C-alpha positions as a LaTeX table, in Angstrom:
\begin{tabular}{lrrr}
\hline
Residue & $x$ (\AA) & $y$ (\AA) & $z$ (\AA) \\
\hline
Unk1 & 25.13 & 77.15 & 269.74 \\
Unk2 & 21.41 & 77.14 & 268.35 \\
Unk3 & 20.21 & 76.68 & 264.87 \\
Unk4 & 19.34 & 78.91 & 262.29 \\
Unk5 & 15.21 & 78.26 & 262.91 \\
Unk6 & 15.74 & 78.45 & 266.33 \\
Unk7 & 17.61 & 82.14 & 266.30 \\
Unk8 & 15.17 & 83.27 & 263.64 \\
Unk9 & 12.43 & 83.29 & 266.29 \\
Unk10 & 11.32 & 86.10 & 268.26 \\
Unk11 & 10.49 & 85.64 & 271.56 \\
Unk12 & 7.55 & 83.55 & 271.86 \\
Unk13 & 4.57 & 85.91 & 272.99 \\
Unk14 & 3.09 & 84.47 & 276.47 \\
Unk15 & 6.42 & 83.30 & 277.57 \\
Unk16 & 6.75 & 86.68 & 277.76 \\
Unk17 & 4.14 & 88.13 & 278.96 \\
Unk18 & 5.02 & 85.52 & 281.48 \\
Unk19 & 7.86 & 87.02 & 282.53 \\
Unk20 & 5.88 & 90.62 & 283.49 \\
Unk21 & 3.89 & 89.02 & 285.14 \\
Unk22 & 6.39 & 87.60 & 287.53 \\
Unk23 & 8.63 & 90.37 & 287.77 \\
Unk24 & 5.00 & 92.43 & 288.99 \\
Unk25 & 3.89 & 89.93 & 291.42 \\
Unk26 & 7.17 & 90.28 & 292.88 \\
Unk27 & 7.14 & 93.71 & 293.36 \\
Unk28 & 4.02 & 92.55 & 295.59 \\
Unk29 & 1.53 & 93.97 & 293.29 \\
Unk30 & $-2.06$ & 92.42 & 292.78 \\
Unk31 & $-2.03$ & 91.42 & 289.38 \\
Unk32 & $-5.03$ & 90.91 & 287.99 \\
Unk33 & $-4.33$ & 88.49 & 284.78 \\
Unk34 & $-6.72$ & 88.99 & 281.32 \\
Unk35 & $-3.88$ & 87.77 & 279.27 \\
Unk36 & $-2.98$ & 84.22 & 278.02 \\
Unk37 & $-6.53$ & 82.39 & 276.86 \\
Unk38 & $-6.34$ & 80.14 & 280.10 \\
Unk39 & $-9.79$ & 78.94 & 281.63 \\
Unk40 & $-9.69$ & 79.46 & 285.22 \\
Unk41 & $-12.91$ & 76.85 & 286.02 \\
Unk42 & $-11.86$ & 73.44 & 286.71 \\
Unk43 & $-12.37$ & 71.28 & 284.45 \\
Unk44 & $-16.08$ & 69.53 & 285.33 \\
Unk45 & $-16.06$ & 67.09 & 287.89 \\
Unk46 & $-17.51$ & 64.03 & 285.85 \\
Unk47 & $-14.43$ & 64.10 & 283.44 \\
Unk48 & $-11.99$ & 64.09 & 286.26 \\
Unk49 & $-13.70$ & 61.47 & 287.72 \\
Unk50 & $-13.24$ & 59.54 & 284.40 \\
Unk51 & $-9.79$ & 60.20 & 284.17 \\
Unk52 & $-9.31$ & 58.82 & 288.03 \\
Unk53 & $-11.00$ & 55.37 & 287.24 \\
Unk54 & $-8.84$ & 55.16 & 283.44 \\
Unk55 & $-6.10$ & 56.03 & 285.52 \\
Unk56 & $-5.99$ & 53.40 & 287.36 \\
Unk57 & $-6.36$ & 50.51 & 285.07 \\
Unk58 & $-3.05$ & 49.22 & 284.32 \\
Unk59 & $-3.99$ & 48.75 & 280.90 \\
Unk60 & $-3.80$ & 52.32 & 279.99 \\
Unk61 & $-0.31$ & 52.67 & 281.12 \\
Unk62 & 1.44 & 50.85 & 278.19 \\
Unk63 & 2.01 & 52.66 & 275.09 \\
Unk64 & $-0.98$ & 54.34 & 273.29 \\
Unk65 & $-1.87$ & 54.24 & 269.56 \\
Unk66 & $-0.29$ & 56.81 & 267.41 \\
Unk67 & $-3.32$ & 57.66 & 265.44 \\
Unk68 & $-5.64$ & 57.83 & 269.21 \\
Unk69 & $-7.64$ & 55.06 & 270.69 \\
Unk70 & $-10.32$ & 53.92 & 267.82 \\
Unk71 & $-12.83$ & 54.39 & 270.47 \\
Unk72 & $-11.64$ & 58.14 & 271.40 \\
Unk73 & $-12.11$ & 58.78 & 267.43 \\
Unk74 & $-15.44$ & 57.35 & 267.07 \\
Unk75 & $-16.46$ & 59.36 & 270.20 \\
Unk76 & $-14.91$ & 62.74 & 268.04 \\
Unk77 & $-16.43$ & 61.57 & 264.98 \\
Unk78 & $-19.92$ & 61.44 & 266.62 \\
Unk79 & $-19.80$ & 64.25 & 268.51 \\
Unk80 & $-18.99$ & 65.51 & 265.24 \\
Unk81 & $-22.35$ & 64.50 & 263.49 \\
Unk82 & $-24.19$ & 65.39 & 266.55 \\
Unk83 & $-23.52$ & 69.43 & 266.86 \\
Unk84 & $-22.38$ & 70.03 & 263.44 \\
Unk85 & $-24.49$ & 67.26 & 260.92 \\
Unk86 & $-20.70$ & 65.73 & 259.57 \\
Unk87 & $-20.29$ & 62.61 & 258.57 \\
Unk88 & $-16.48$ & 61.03 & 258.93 \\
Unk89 & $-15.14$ & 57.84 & 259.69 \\
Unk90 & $-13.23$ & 57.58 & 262.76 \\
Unk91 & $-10.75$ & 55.10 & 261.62 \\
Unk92 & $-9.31$ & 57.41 & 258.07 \\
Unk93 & $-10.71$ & 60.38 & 258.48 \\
Unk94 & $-10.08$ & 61.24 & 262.37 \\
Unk95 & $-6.74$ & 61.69 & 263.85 \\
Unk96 & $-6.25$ & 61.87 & 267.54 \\
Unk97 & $-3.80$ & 65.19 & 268.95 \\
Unk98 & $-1.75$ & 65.80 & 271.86 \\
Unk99 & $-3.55$ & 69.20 & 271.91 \\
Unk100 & $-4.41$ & 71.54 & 268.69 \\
Unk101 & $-1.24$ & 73.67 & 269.31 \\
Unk102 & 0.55 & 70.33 & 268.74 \\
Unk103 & $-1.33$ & 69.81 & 265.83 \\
Unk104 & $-0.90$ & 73.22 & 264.32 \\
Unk105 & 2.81 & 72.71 & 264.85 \\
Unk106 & 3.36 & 69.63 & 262.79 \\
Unk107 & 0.77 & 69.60 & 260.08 \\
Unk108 & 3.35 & 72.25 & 258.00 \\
Unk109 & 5.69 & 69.20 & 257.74 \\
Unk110 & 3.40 & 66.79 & 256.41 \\
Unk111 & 2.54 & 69.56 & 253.07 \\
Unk112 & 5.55 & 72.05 & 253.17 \\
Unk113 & 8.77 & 71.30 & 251.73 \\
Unk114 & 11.53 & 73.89 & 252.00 \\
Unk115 & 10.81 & 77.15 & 250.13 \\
Unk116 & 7.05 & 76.29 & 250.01 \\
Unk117 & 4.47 & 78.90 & 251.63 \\
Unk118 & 1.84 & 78.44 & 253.86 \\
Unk119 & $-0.88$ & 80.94 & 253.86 \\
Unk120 & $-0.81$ & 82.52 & 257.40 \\
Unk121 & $-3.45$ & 84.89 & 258.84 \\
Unk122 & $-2.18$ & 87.79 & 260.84 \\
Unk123 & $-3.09$ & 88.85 & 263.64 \\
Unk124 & $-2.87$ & 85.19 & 264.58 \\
Unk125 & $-2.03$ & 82.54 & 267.00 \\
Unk126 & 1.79 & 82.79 & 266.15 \\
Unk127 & 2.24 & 78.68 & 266.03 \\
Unk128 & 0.82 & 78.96 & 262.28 \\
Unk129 & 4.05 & 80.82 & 261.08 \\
Unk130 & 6.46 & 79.11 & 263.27 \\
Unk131 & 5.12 & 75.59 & 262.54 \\
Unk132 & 5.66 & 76.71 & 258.88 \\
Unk133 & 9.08 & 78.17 & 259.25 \\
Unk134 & 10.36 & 74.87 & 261.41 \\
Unk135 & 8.94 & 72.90 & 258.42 \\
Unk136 & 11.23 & 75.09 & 255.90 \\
Unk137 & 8.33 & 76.98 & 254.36 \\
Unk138 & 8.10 & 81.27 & 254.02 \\
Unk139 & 4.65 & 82.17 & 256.15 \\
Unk140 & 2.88 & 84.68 & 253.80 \\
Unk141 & 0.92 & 87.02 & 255.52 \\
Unk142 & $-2.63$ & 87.50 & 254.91 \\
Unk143 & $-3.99$ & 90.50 & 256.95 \\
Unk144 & $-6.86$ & 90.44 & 259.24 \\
Unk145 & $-8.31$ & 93.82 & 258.83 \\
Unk146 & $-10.96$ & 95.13 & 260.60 \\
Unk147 & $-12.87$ & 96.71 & 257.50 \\
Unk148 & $-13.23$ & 93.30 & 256.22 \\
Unk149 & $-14.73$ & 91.62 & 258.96 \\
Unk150 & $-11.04$ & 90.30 & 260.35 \\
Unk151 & $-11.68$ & 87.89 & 257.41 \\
Unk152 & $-8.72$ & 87.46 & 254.71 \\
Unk153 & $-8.85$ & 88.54 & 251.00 \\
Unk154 & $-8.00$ & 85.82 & 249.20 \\
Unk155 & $-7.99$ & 87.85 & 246.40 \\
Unk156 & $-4.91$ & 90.38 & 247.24 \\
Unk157 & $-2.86$ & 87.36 & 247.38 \\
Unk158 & $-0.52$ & 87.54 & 244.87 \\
Unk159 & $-0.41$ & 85.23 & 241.82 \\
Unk160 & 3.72 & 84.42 & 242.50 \\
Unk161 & 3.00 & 83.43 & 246.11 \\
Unk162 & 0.08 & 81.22 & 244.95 \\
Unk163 & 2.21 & 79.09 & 242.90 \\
Unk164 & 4.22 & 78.44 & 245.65 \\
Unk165 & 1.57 & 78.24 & 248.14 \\
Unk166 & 0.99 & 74.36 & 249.49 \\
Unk167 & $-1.10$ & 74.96 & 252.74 \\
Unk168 & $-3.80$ & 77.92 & 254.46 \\
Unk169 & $-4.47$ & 78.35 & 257.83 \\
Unk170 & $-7.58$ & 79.78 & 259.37 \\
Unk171 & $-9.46$ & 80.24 & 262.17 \\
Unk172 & $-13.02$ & 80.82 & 262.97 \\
Unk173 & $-14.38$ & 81.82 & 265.91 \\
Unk174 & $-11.32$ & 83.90 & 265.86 \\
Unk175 & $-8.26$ & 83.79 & 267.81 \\
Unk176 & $-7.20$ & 86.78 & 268.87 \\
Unk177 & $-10.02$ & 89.39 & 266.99 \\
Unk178 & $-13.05$ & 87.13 & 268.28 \\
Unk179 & $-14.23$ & 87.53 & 265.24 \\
Unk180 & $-16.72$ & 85.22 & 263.45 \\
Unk181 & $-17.00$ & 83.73 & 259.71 \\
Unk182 & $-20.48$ & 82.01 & 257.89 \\
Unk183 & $-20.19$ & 79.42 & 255.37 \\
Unk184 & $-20.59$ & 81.99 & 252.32 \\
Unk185 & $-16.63$ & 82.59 & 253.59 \\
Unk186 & $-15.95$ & 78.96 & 253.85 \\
Unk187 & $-17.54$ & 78.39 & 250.16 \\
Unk188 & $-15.43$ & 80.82 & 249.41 \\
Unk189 & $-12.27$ & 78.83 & 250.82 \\
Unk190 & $-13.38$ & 76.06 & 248.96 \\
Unk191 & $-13.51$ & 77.47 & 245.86 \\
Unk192 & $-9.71$ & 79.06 & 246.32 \\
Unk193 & $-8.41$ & 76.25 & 247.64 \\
Unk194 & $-9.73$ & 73.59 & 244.39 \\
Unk195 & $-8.81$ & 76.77 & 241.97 \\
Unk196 & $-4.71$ & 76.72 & 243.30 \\
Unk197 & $-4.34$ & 73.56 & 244.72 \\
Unk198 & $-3.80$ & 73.85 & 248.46 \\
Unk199 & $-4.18$ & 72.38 & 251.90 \\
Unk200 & $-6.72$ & 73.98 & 254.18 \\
Unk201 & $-6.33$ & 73.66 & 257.97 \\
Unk202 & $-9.21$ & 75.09 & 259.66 \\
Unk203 & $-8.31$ & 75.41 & 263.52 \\
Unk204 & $-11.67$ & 75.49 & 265.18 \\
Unk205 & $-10.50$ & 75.67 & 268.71 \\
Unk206 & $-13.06$ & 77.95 & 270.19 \\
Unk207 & $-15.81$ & 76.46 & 268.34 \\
Unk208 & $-18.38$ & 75.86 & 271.54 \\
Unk209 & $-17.74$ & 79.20 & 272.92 \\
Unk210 & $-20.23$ & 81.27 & 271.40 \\
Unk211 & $-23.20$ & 83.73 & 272.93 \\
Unk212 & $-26.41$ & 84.98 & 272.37 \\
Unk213 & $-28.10$ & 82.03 & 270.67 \\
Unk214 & $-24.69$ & 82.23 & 267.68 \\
Unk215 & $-23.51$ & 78.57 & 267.07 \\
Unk216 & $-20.26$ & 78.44 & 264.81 \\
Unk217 & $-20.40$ & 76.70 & 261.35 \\
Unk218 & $-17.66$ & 73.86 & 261.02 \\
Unk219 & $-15.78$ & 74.31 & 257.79 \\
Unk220 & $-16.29$ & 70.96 & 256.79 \\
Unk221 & $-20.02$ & 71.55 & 256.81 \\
Unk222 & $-19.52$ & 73.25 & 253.08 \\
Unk223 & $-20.14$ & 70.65 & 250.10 \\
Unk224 & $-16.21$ & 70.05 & 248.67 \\
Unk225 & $-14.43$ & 70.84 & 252.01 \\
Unk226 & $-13.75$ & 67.58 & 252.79 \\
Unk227 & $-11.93$ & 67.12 & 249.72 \\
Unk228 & $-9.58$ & 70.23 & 250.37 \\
Unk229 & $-8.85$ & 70.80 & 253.73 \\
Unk230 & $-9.16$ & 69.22 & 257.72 \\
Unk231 & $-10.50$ & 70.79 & 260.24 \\
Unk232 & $-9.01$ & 70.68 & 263.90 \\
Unk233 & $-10.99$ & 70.99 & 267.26 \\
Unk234 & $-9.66$ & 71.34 & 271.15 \\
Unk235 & $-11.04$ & 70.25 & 274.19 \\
Unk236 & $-9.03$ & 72.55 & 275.70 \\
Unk237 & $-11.73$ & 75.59 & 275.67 \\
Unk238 & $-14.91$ & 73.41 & 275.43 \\
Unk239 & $-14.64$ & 71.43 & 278.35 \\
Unk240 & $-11.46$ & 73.59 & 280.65 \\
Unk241 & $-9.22$ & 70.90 & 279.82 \\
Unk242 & $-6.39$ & 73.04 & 278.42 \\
Unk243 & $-3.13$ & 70.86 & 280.57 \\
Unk244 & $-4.61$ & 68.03 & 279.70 \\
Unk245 & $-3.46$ & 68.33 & 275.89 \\
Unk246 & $-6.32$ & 66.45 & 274.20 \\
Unk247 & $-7.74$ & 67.26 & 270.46 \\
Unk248 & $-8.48$ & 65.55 & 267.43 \\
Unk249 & $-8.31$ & 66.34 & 263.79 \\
Unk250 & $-11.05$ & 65.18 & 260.81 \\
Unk251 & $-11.02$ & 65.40 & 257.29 \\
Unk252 & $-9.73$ & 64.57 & 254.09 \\
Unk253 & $-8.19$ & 61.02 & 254.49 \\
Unk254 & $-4.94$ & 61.60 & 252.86 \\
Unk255 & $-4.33$ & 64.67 & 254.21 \\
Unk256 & $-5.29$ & 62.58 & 257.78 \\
Unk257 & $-2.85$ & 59.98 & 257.08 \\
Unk258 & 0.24 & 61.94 & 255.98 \\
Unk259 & $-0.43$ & 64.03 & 259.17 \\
Unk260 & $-0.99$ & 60.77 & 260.74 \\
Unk261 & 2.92 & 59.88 & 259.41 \\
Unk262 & 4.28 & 62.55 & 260.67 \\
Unk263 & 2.86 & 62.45 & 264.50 \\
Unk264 & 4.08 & 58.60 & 264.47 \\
Unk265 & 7.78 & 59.71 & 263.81 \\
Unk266 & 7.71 & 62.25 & 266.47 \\
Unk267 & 5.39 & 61.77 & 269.21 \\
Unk268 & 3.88 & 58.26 & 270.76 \\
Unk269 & 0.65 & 59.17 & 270.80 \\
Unk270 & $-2.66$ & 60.94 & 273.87 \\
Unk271 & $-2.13$ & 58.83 & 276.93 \\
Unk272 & $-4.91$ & 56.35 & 276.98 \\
Unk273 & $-6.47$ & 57.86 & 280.23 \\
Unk274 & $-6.35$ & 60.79 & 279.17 \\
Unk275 & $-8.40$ & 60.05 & 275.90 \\
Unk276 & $-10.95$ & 57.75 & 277.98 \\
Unk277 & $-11.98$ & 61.00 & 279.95 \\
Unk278 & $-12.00$ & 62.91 & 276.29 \\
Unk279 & $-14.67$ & 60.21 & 275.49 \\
Unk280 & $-16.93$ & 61.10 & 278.52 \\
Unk281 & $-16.58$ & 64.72 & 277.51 \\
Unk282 & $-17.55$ & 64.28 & 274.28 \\
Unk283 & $-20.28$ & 61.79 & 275.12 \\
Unk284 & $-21.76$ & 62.75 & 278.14 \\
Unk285 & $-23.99$ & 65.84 & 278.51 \\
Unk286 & $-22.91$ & 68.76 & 277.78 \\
Unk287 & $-24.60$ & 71.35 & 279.97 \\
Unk288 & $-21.45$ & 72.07 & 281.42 \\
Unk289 & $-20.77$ & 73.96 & 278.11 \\
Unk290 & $-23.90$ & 75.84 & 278.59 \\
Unk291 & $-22.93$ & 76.53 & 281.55 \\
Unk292 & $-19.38$ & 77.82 & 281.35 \\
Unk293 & $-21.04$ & 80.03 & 277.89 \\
Unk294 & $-23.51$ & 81.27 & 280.34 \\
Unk295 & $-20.29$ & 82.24 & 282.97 \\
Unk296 & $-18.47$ & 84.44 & 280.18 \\
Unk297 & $-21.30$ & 85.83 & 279.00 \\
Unk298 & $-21.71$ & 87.49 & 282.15 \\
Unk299 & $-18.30$ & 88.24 & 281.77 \\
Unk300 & $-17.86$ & 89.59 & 278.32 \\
Unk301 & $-21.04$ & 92.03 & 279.38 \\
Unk302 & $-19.49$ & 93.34 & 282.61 \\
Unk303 & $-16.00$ & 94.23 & 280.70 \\
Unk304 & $-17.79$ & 95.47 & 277.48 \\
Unk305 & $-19.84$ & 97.69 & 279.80 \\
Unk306 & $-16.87$ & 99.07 & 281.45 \\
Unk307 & $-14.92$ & 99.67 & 278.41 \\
Unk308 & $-17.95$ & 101.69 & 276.72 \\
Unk309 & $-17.95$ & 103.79 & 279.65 \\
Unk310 & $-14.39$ & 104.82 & 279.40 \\
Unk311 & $-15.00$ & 105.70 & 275.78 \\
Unk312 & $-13.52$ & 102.31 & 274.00 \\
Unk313 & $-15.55$ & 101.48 & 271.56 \\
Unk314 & $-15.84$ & 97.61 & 271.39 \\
Unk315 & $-18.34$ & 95.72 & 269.58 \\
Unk316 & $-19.92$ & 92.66 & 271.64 \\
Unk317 & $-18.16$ & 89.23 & 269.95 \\
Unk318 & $-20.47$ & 86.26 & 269.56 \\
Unk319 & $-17.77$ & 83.98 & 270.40 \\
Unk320 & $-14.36$ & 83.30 & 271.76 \\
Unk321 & $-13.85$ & 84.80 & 275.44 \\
Unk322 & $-11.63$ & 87.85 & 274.37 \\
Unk323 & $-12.38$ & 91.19 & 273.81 \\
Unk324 & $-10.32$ & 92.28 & 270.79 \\
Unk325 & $-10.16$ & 96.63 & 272.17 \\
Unk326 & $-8.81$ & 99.51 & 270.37 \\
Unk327 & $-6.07$ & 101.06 & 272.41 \\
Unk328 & $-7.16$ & 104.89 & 272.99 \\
Unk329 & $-5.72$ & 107.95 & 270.76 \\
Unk330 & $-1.90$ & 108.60 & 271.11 \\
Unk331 & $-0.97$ & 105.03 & 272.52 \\
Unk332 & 0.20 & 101.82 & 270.55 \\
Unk333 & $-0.12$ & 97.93 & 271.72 \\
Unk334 & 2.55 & 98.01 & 273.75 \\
Unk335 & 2.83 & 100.92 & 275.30 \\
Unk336 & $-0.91$ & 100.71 & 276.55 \\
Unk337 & $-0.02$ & 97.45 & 277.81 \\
Unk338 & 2.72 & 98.25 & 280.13 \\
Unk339 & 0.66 & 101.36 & 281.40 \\
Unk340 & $-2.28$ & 98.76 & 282.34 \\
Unk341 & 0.89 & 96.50 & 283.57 \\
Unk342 & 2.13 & 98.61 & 285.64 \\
Unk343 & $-0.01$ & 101.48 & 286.20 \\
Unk344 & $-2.79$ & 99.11 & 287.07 \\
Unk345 & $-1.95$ & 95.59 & 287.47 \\
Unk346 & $-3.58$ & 94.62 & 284.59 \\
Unk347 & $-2.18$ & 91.87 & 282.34 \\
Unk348 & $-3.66$ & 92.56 & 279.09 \\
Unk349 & $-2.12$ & 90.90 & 275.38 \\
Unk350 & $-0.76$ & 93.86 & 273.28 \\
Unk351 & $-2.05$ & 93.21 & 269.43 \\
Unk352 & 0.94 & 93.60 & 267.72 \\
Unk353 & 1.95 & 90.79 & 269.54 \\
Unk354 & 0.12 & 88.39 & 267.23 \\
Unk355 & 1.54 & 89.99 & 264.24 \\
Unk356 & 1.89 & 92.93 & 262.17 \\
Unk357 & $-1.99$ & 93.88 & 261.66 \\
Unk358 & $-2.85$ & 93.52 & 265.16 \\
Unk359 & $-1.32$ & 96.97 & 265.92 \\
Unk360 & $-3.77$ & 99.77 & 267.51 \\
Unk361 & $-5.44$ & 96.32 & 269.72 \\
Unk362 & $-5.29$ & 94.45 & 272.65 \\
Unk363 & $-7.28$ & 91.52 & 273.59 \\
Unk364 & $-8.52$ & 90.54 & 276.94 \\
Unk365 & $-9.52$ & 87.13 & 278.36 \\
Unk366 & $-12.35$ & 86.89 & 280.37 \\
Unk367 & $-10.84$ & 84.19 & 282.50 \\
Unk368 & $-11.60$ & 86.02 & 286.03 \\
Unk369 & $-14.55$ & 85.97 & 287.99 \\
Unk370 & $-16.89$ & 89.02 & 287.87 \\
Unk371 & $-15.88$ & 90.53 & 290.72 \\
Unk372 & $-12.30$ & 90.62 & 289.23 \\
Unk373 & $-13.40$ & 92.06 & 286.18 \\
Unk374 & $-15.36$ & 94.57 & 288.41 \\
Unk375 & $-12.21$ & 95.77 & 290.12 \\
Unk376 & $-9.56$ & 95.85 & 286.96 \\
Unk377 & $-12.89$ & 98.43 & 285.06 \\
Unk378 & $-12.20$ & 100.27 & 288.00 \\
Unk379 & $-8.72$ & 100.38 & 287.95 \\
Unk380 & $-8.74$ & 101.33 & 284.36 \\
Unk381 & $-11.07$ & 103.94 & 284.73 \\
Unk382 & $-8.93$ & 105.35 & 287.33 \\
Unk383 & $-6.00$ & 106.25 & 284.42 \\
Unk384 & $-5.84$ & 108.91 & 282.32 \\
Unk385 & $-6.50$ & 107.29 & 278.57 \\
\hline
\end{tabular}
């Protein structure tokens, strides 16, 4: 009944996890839910309030651009030289996106042609292989170890795969390790990318969310970027906006408009409303970021401290809100997942889950208050690990 692609995937991770969660909560146990990367503030009150008044203006209702409302990408493209120095024009080099996961999804079709390979990190957000294998192309895997930083080597990559290699994704502040990369690595990227001719797609989703005084470098920020690669960024994270499906993409203008081609064959475009409250987000002040970096701080320190104490050794990330754990001695991803599951009520994402490499992790979300985080320490200290 399906097609090939569509039997070829595994089961997609936080559908999944999902699932447990229901079949828990049914059981009438308190689940207490560090899984899927889901903010759990509301989205600030002065954006909502945006998005009531565009809401009602009939003129938003009609069909929107496919490339985003020219004043939504101007917005993106200042915001752009305002916290990261990067100058792009919004009407070639800035492409409005239902989301970045949308983005992520259909960028393989604009570069990958059947039998091509996209450069895919791993442990990783899984959309980067299975936008590449709807598009056709063979995900190769580059591993995310942590001896390395969680940062690829670009230089174990075989020489066969890089003449068939047409795109690279990565991601940095990173999703799930929380690890971090400077610009030496983006240089780097650069370099690699000029040297073998391929597409880089930098998804800088959890750019804002950083701590202790860290602000993340934008990819684009490294002289020659622009001329290899795009760089995507979510206001899903920044600004707790994640159902509202809002993003934008900037870079190289080709690269722009054949992505550009591809969204106007498939989608209609960001409802209009929609992108009007995007532009008060991006415009407006943006002490609400403080402030939510301030929140998870608080939280990051109360679950680190916790997890020291029962003898995980975790390092303190400077960005993201996940805590990327070792699992203790004698259990893998999984199996210390379903003892948190259902030993403590504890949703936690099992590593291997995001691929291969992620074995011997599991990452946490720090989307609960304190006091939750409080009670699941104390439920994990409880166990025998």
């Amino acid at each position: 009944m399906y097609s090939d692609r569509i039997n070829a995937l595994p089961p997609y991770l936080f559908a999944t996890i999902d699932e447990a969660k229901a079949k828990m909560r049914s059981k009438g146990v308190d689940v207490i839910d560090l899984g899927v990367g889901d903010p759990d503030q509301p989205t600030p009150a002065h954006i909502v309030d945006s998005m009531c008044q565009a809401v009602r203006d009939p003129s938003t209702h009609r069909y929107p651009s496919y490339t985003g409302m020219l004043d939504f990408r101007k917005a993106a493209t200042d915001w752009c030289r305002q916290s990261r120095g990067l100058d792009l024009d919004p009407a070639s080099e800035t492409l409005t996106l239902i989301g970045s996961k949308e983005g992520v999804a259909h960028i393989p079709l604009a570069f990958i042609n059947p039998g091509d390979v996209a450069l895919c990190p791993d442990p990783a957000y899984p959309v980067y292989k299975i936008g590449t294998q709807f598009a056709g192309g063979e995900p190769h895997i580059m591993p995310l170890l942590e001896e390395n930083g969680f940062l690829p080597d670009l230089d174990a990559i075989p020489n066969d795969v890089l003449g068939r290699s047409k795109l690279m994704f990565i991601n940095y502040p990173n999703n799930p390790t929380s690890a971090t990369a400077d610009t030496k690595f983006f240089e780097e990227v650069v370099q690699f990318a000029r040297e073998n001719n391929i597409v880089v797609v930098h998804d800088n989703a959890y750019s804002e969310m950083t701590y202790d005084g860290y602000k993340a470098p934008s990819f684009l920020s490294v002289d020659g970027a622009k001329e290899v690669g795009i760089e995507l960024f979510s206001l899903s994270k920044t600004y707790n906006m994640t159902g509202w499906r809002l993003g934008f993409a900037v870079g190289n203008k080709d690269m722009i408009a054949g992505f550009g081609k591809v969204k106007s064959n498939i989608d209609s475009g960001a409802f209009n409303a929609i992108q009007m409250a995007g532009i008060t987000a991006l415009s407006d002040s943006q002490q609400c970021v403080a402030d939510m970096n301030s929140t998870y701080t608080e939280r990051r320190n109360v679950l680190l401290k916790g997890l020291h104490e029962m003898g995980i050794d975790v390092k303190p990330p400077k960005a993201t809100f996940y805590i990327w754990a070792p699992v203790p001695s004698g259990y893998d991803s999984i199996g210390f997942s379903k003892l948190l599951l259902e030993n403590a009520g504890i949703v936690a994402t099992p590593g291997v889950g995001f691929g291969k490499y992620g074995e011997g992790y599991i990452r946490f979300a720090l989307t609960q208050t304190v006091e939750r985080l409080s009670e699941a320490v104390d439920r994990m200290s409880k166990l025998d690990i």
